[in-house]
Amino acid sequence: MTGQQSIFELFSDETTSGVAYKNKSLKRTIINHLDAIGNTTITDLAQALNISVPKITSLINELITDGLVKDYGKVDSKGGRRASMYGLVAESGFFIGVDVKHYCVNLGLLDFKKNLVTSEMHVPYVLANTRESFDQLIKIIQHFISTLPVQSRNILAMCVNLSGRINSESGYSYSFFHFHEEPLSATIEQAIGIRTFLENDSRAMAYGEFHNGIVKEEKNVLFVNLDYGIGLGIMIDGKIYRGKSGFGGEFGHIPLFANEIICHCGKKGCLETEASGQALIRQFKEKIEQGSSSSLLQHNKLPEDIRLADIIQATKNEDVLSIELIAGIGEKIGRGISVIINIFNPELVILGGTLAETGDYIRLPIRSALNKYSLSLVNNDTQLHMSKLHELAGVIGGCLIARDKLLAIGN
Amino acid sequence: MTGQQSIFELFSDETTSGVAYKNKSLKRTIINHLDAIGNTTITDLAQALNISVPKITSLINELITDGLVKDYGKVDSKGGRRASMYGLVAESGFFIGVDVKHYCVNLGLLDFKKNLVTSEMHVPYVLANTRESFDQLIKIIQHFISTLPVQSRNILAMCVNLSGRINSESGYSYSFFHFHEEPLSATIEQAIGIRTFLENDSRAMAYGEFHNGIVKEEKNVLFVNLDYGIGLGIMIDGKIYRGKSGFGGEFGHIPLFANEIICHCGKKGCLETEASGQALIRQFKEKIEQGSSSSLLQHNKLPEDIRLADIIQATKNEDVLSIELIAGIGEKIGRGISVIINIFNPELVILGGTLAETGDYIRLPIRSALNKYSLSLVNNDTQLHMSKLHELAGVIGGCLIARDKLLAIGN
DNA sequence: TATAGTTACTAAAATATTTTATTTAAAGGA
DNA sequence: TCCTTTAAATAAAATATTTTAGTAACTATA
């Protein structure tokens, strides 16, 4: 029995029963505990899990022969024999995260101990709802895997993040690549040969930020993904909230404005029509047409070719028009966030995504809108932080989702 | 050892350890399972909980001597020996729910099997944030208990539902009766002599409707409490969602309108300023001042004395003004609900509270506003139902919360 | 009505786990 | 450095749980 087989064996509920099943289940509990707490001793495990020391000892020894756990040496003690520390083995399995953006793909490889082994950022790619675009995505993933320093059979699972409506339970994507009868996750799984999960981009970013980012003890956290659209990743009680069919968090399309702008979703008055990256670009072009000037257009750039990244770069170069527009967008996003703060009373709201890279230019107007629009008792309860992982949030989140889905962590 | 002592013993994590602790914990698991599934057989329990038949048998026998479980006779069989059914004992403990409304109090008594034994509805009472009002509430509860057909020591817990901001974990109420240093729940507990919990009224109604009302298999459910204010009870994954400090669900104060009406929360543009019972009464008075007529004023009633219940009654008598105003309110509530549908993608939205008693007069405009304002993919996923428990929702919900907090069900 | 087939329940045997006692390993003070 | 104290690891004994095998209770069918 190789260690690798053991992982799949251990985490698949086969027809084991009785004592065999209980041992399997206890081993999973131990792995989950080591994952949550980090390296620890047999005595600690025995106390935490309410299992006797000899039993834990024998289970740990089995996990060591399985290759999933190893001895990390002795702990320091203040009187008494020093205990051995046991912990997960980083090399016992790897996970891939694929974060698909509008104009690029970011990929990463995570080991079993949640370290990002390697990543490839900004692989040029244009996301379009076509077969060609899909085929190119597959090629990018295949190429990434071919460059990896680990054997393909040691890669246990992969998660692909896409924007739009995703049912990560069934593996269907409704906004992109909905060509086949079978779920998109199955199509990718066949093409790549690795167990594949699908997740909405904002939820994956929220998950990354939650487990490896800015979040410490907080359990109810909202991640606002400010990009061309506005996404929302909801973490409740430490778990991703997806809603009935995985359509939860459609924050960008709440009807907050009494305007006449038709949103790409077909409705009027959506938050996204006035407070998203798309809206920012539209407003930028309008201002230019109305005669405003911007340093952005100095290098023979046409207004049509302006991308969100350009405007964000311009704010760093103190372009006045860009800064003004971002402030206006921020105020409206703030009004939107005040809605979800009132409803969720979260411990923490994280601002992430491309637009969040403008830092205080967007944070301050959001902050002041929150004071204006949300209940002070609730608002004072809530921290507002910028993303810590920045563009790595999606990659790391994807890897972690692949890992935790396979290991059945956090359901 | 009396059965009653056993309940508290069984559900308090004392310094038991080892086998004793495991048995205690297994007994709780069995009780939880019997609670969730209903009466069942030893074989079923053994399979569901992955414990051997002889072990389950001995635990069930202990629970029978504890007085918590009893034999409900044989099941029908289709071939083979008939199995004994075991289930909880209704009389092994009782729970009180106290639903405090603006102008009355509703009280109920629930047994261990979740049957409503008795209830006393519409006890006259005026909720005000004064000590006198609080003292009167205590007297009403004491009187209710004195009329009950069960001994006070068999009442295991009580839950009091109040509107406004409640931290049900700490037992503090911030909107009403915040007179003492100690939590309000402790003050009531001392006055009455029964273990007391506090809960927000809308959340309690949601819980009642979830467990004993219209909800069947759904796990993500929103309950909208349409009363003088607008409350929201959020059920996620079968559990009440309360937020960081219990302030979650402040749906009435999301900034949805660009009006100049100052809400009692101090902000402008709150949903409640245009779409609540308060707003309805205000609009009614305005219309009357502008010369509209209503059957409501025929019996020498002054516009100042109009209560929400009067307007609702008037719609049943086909009062045109009331019906028109309710339709307008419904359209705006629908816009609010479309926000939370987009965010939560719930399986079910329940309309409850006093205003919901107008039935289709409020449901239809809400329904059409949902079609107008929320994403069709998400909206089509969501059922919209009227409350089934009506004014009993809060009472039953309160009883169930008391029960489930004591039994540590659903955390 | 007898009998085969099915399932629940129970007793005894086998196995597993916990408990207790003992040994090993370390820290810290005299 | 030696001895005492503390805690981990291990071994042996005691207890608990599961497994297996056998019995009881019921249905369906000939």
Coordinates of C-alpha atoms in Angstrom, one line a residue, chain B residues 137-403:
Chain B
L137 CA -44.0 41.6 31.3
I138 CA -42.6 39.6 34.2
K139 CA -46.0 39.5 35.8
I140 CA -47.6 38.2 32.6
I141 CA -45.0 35.4 32.3
Q142 CA -45.4 34.5 36.0
H143 CA -49.2 34.4 35.6
F144 CA -48.9 32.2 32.5
I145 CA -46.7 29.7 34.4
S146 CA -49.1 29.6 37.3
T147 CA -51.8 28.4 35.0
L148 CA -49.8 25.6 33.4
P149 CA -50.7 21.9 33.9
V150 CA -47.1 21.0 34.5
Q151 CA -44.9 21.4 37.6
S152 CA -42.5 24.4 37.4
R153 CA -39.5 22.2 37.9
N154 CA -40.3 20.3 34.8
I155 CA -40.0 23.4 32.7
L156 CA -36.4 23.2 31.6
A157 CA -36.0 26.5 29.8
M158 CA -37.7 29.6 28.4
C159 CA -37.0 32.0 25.5
V160 CA -38.2 35.6 25.3
N161 CA -38.5 37.2 21.9
L162 CA -38.0 40.9 21.6
S163 CA -37.8 43.2 18.6
G164 CA -34.6 45.1 18.0
R165 CA -31.0 44.3 18.5
I166 CA -30.4 41.2 20.7
N167 CA -27.2 39.3 21.4
S168 CA -28.7 35.9 22.2
E169 CA -25.3 34.5 23.0
S170 CA -24.5 37.0 25.8
G171 CA -28.2 37.6 26.7
Y172 CA -28.1 41.4 26.2
S173 CA -30.9 43.3 24.7
Y174 CA -29.8 46.7 23.3
S175 CA -33.1 48.1 22.1
F176 CA -35.4 47.3 25.0
F177 CA -34.9 47.0 28.8
H178 CA -31.2 47.7 28.8
F179 CA -31.3 48.9 32.4
H180 CA -28.8 46.7 34.2
E181 CA -25.1 45.8 34.0
E182 CA -26.0 42.1 33.9
P183 CA -27.6 40.6 30.8
L184 CA -31.4 40.9 30.5
S185 CA -31.6 37.2 30.2
A186 CA -30.1 36.8 33.7
T187 CA -32.5 39.4 35.1
I188 CA -35.5 37.5 33.8
E189 CA -34.0 34.2 34.8
Q190 CA -33.8 35.4 38.4
A191 CA -37.3 36.9 38.4
I192 CA -38.9 33.7 37.0
G193 CA -36.6 31.0 38.2
I194 CA -36.3 29.2 34.9
R195 CA -33.2 29.1 32.6
T196 CA -33.9 31.9 30.1
F197 CA -32.6 32.8 26.7
L198 CA -33.3 35.9 24.6
E199 CA -33.9 36.0 20.9
N200 CA -34.7 38.6 18.3
D201 CA -38.4 38.3 17.3
S202 CA -37.9 37.8 13.6
R203 CA -35.2 35.1 14.2
A204 CA -37.5 33.3 16.6
M205 CA -40.3 33.3 14.0
A206 CA -38.0 32.1 11.3
Y207 CA -36.9 29.2 13.6
G208 CA -40.5 28.3 14.4
E209 CA -41.5 28.3 10.7
F210 CA -38.4 26.4 9.9
H211 CA -38.9 23.5 12.3
N212 CA -42.7 23.3 12.7
G213 CA -44.0 25.4 9.8
I214 CA -43.9 25.7 6.1
V215 CA -40.3 24.5 5.6
K216 CA -39.8 21.0 4.5
E217 CA -36.4 20.0 3.2
E218 CA -35.0 23.5 2.6
K219 CA -31.9 24.4 4.5
N220 CA -31.3 28.0 3.4
V221 CA -34.4 30.0 4.2
L222 CA -35.2 33.7 4.7
F223 CA -38.1 34.8 6.9
V224 CA -39.3 38.3 6.4
N225 CA -41.2 39.7 9.3
L226 CA -43.6 42.4 8.1
D227 CA -44.8 44.4 11.1
Y228 CA -44.4 47.9 12.3
G229 CA -40.7 47.5 11.3
I230 CA -39.3 45.0 8.8
G231 CA -37.3 42.1 10.4
L232 CA -35.3 39.3 8.8
G233 CA -34.7 35.9 10.2
I234 CA -31.8 34.1 8.3
M235 CA -31.5 30.3 8.4
I236 CA -28.4 29.1 6.9
D237 CA -27.6 25.4 6.6
G238 CA -30.5 24.8 9.0
K239 CA -29.1 27.1 11.7
I240 CA -30.0 30.6 12.8
Y241 CA -27.5 33.1 11.4
R242 CA -27.0 35.9 14.0
G243 CA -23.8 37.6 12.8
K244 CA -20.9 38.7 15.0
S245 CA -22.8 40.3 17.9
G246 CA -26.3 39.1 17.0
F247 CA -27.1 42.2 15.0
G248 CA -27.4 40.3 11.7
G249 CA -30.6 40.7 9.6
E250 CA -31.0 44.4 9.9
F251 CA -32.9 44.4 6.7
G252 CA -35.2 47.3 7.6
H253 CA -32.3 49.7 7.6
I254 CA -30.6 49.0 4.3
P255 CA -30.4 52.3 2.3
L256 CA -32.6 51.6 -0.6
F257 CA -34.4 54.9 -1.2
A258 CA -33.2 58.3 -2.1
N259 CA -35.9 60.0 0.1
E260 CA -35.5 62.5 2.8
I261 CA -37.5 60.7 5.5
I262 CA -35.6 60.3 8.7
C263 CA -35.8 56.8 10.0
H264 CA -36.0 56.2 13.8
C265 CA -32.5 54.7 13.4
G266 CA -31.3 58.2 12.5
K267 CA -30.4 57.5 8.8
K268 CA -32.2 58.5 5.7
G269 CA -33.5 56.3 2.9
C270 CA -34.0 53.1 5.0
L271 CA -36.3 50.5 3.5
E272 CA -38.4 50.9 6.6
T273 CA -39.1 54.5 5.9
E274 CA -41.2 53.5 2.8
A275 CA -42.1 49.8 3.2
S276 CA -43.0 49.0 6.8
G277 CA -46.1 49.1 9.0
Q278 CA -45.0 52.4 10.3
A279 CA -44.7 53.8 6.8
L280 CA -48.2 52.4 6.0
I281 CA -49.7 54.2 8.9
R282 CA -47.9 57.4 8.0
Q283 CA -49.1 57.1 4.4
F284 CA -52.6 56.4 5.5
K285 CA -52.7 59.5 7.6
E286 CA -51.3 61.6 4.8
K287 CA -53.9 60.3 2.4
I288 CA -56.7 61.1 4.8
E289 CA -55.3 64.6 5.3
Q290 CA -55.2 65.0 1.5
G291 CA -58.9 64.2 1.5
S292 CA -59.0 60.5 0.8
S293 CA -61.8 58.5 2.5
S294 CA -61.7 55.2 4.2
S295 CA -64.2 52.9 5.8
L296 CA -61.9 52.7 8.7
L297 CA -62.8 56.2 9.9
Q298 CA -66.6 55.6 9.9
H299 CA -66.8 54.4 13.5
N300 CA -65.7 57.7 15.0
K301 CA -62.1 56.5 15.0
L302 CA -59.5 59.2 14.9
P303 CA -56.6 59.0 12.5
E304 CA -54.2 59.1 15.5
D305 CA -55.6 55.9 17.0
I306 CA -55.2 53.8 13.9
R307 CA -53.1 50.7 14.5
L308 CA -51.7 48.3 12.0
A309 CA -54.2 45.7 12.9
D310 CA -57.0 48.1 11.9
I311 CA -55.7 48.7 8.4
I312 CA -55.2 44.9 8.0
Q313 CA -58.8 44.3 9.1
A314 CA -59.9 47.0 6.7
T315 CA -58.3 45.2 3.7
K316 CA -60.5 42.2 4.6
N317 CA -63.5 44.5 4.5
E318 CA -62.2 45.6 1.0
D319 CA -61.3 49.1 2.1
V320 CA -59.9 50.6 -1.2
L321 CA -57.4 53.0 0.4
S322 CA -55.9 50.3 2.6
I323 CA -55.6 47.9 -0.3
E324 CA -54.0 50.5 -2.5
L325 CA -51.5 51.5 0.1
I326 CA -50.6 47.9 0.9
A327 CA -49.9 47.3 -2.8
G328 CA -47.5 50.2 -2.8
I329 CA -45.8 48.9 0.3
G330 CA -45.6 45.4 -1.2
E331 CA -43.8 46.7 -4.3
K332 CA -41.1 48.3 -2.2
I333 CA -40.8 45.4 0.1
G334 CA -40.3 43.3 -3.1
R335 CA -37.5 45.5 -4.1
G336 CA -35.9 44.9 -0.7
I337 CA -36.4 41.2 -0.9
S338 CA -34.9 41.0 -4.4
V339 CA -31.7 42.4 -2.8
I340 CA -31.5 39.5 -0.3
I341 CA -32.5 36.9 -2.9
N342 CA -29.6 38.0 -5.1
I343 CA -27.2 37.8 -2.2
F344 CA -28.4 34.6 -0.5
N345 CA -29.9 32.5 -3.4
P346 CA -32.2 30.9 -0.8
E347 CA -34.4 28.0 -1.4
L348 CA -37.3 29.7 0.2
V349 CA -38.5 33.1 1.3
I350 CA -41.3 33.2 3.8
L351 CA -43.5 36.2 4.3
G352 CA -44.7 36.5 7.9
G353 CA -45.7 39.0 10.5
T354 CA -48.8 41.0 10.9
L355 CA -48.8 42.6 7.4
A356 CA -48.5 39.1 5.8
E357 CA -52.0 38.5 7.0
T358 CA -53.3 40.6 4.1
G359 CA -52.4 37.6 1.9
D360 CA -52.4 38.2 -1.8
Y361 CA -52.9 41.9 -1.3
I362 CA -49.2 42.0 -0.3
R363 CA -47.9 38.8 -1.9
L364 CA -48.7 39.7 -5.5
P365 CA -47.0 43.1 -5.6
I366 CA -44.0 41.5 -3.9
R367 CA -43.9 38.7 -6.4
S368 CA -44.0 41.1 -9.4
A369 CA -41.3 43.3 -7.9
L370 CA -39.1 40.2 -7.5
N371 CA -39.5 39.5 -11.2
K372 CA -38.6 43.0 -12.0
Y373 CA -35.6 43.5 -9.7
S374 CA -33.9 40.2 -9.1
L375 CA -31.8 38.1 -11.4
S376 CA -34.1 35.6 -13.1
L377 CA -31.7 32.7 -12.8
V378 CA -31.5 33.3 -9.0
N379 CA -35.2 34.3 -8.6
N380 CA -36.5 31.2 -10.4
D381 CA -34.6 29.2 -7.9
T382 CA -36.4 30.6 -5.0
Q383 CA -39.9 29.8 -3.7
L384 CA -42.0 32.5 -2.0
H385 CA -44.5 31.3 0.6
M386 CA -46.7 32.8 3.2
S387 CA -46.2 31.9 6.8
K388 CA -48.0 28.8 7.9
L389 CA -47.9 29.3 11.6
H390 CA -49.1 32.9 11.4
E391 CA -49.0 34.5 14.9
L392 CA -47.9 31.2 16.5
A393 CA -44.6 31.4 14.7
G394 CA -42.9 33.5 17.4
V395 CA -44.3 31.4 20.2
I396 CA -43.3 28.1 18.8
G397 CA -40.0 29.4 17.6
G398 CA -39.2 30.7 21.1
C399 CA -40.1 27.4 22.7
L400 CA -37.9 25.6 20.1
I401 CA -35.0 27.9 20.7
A402 CA -35.2 27.3 24.5
R403 CA -35.3 23.6 23.8

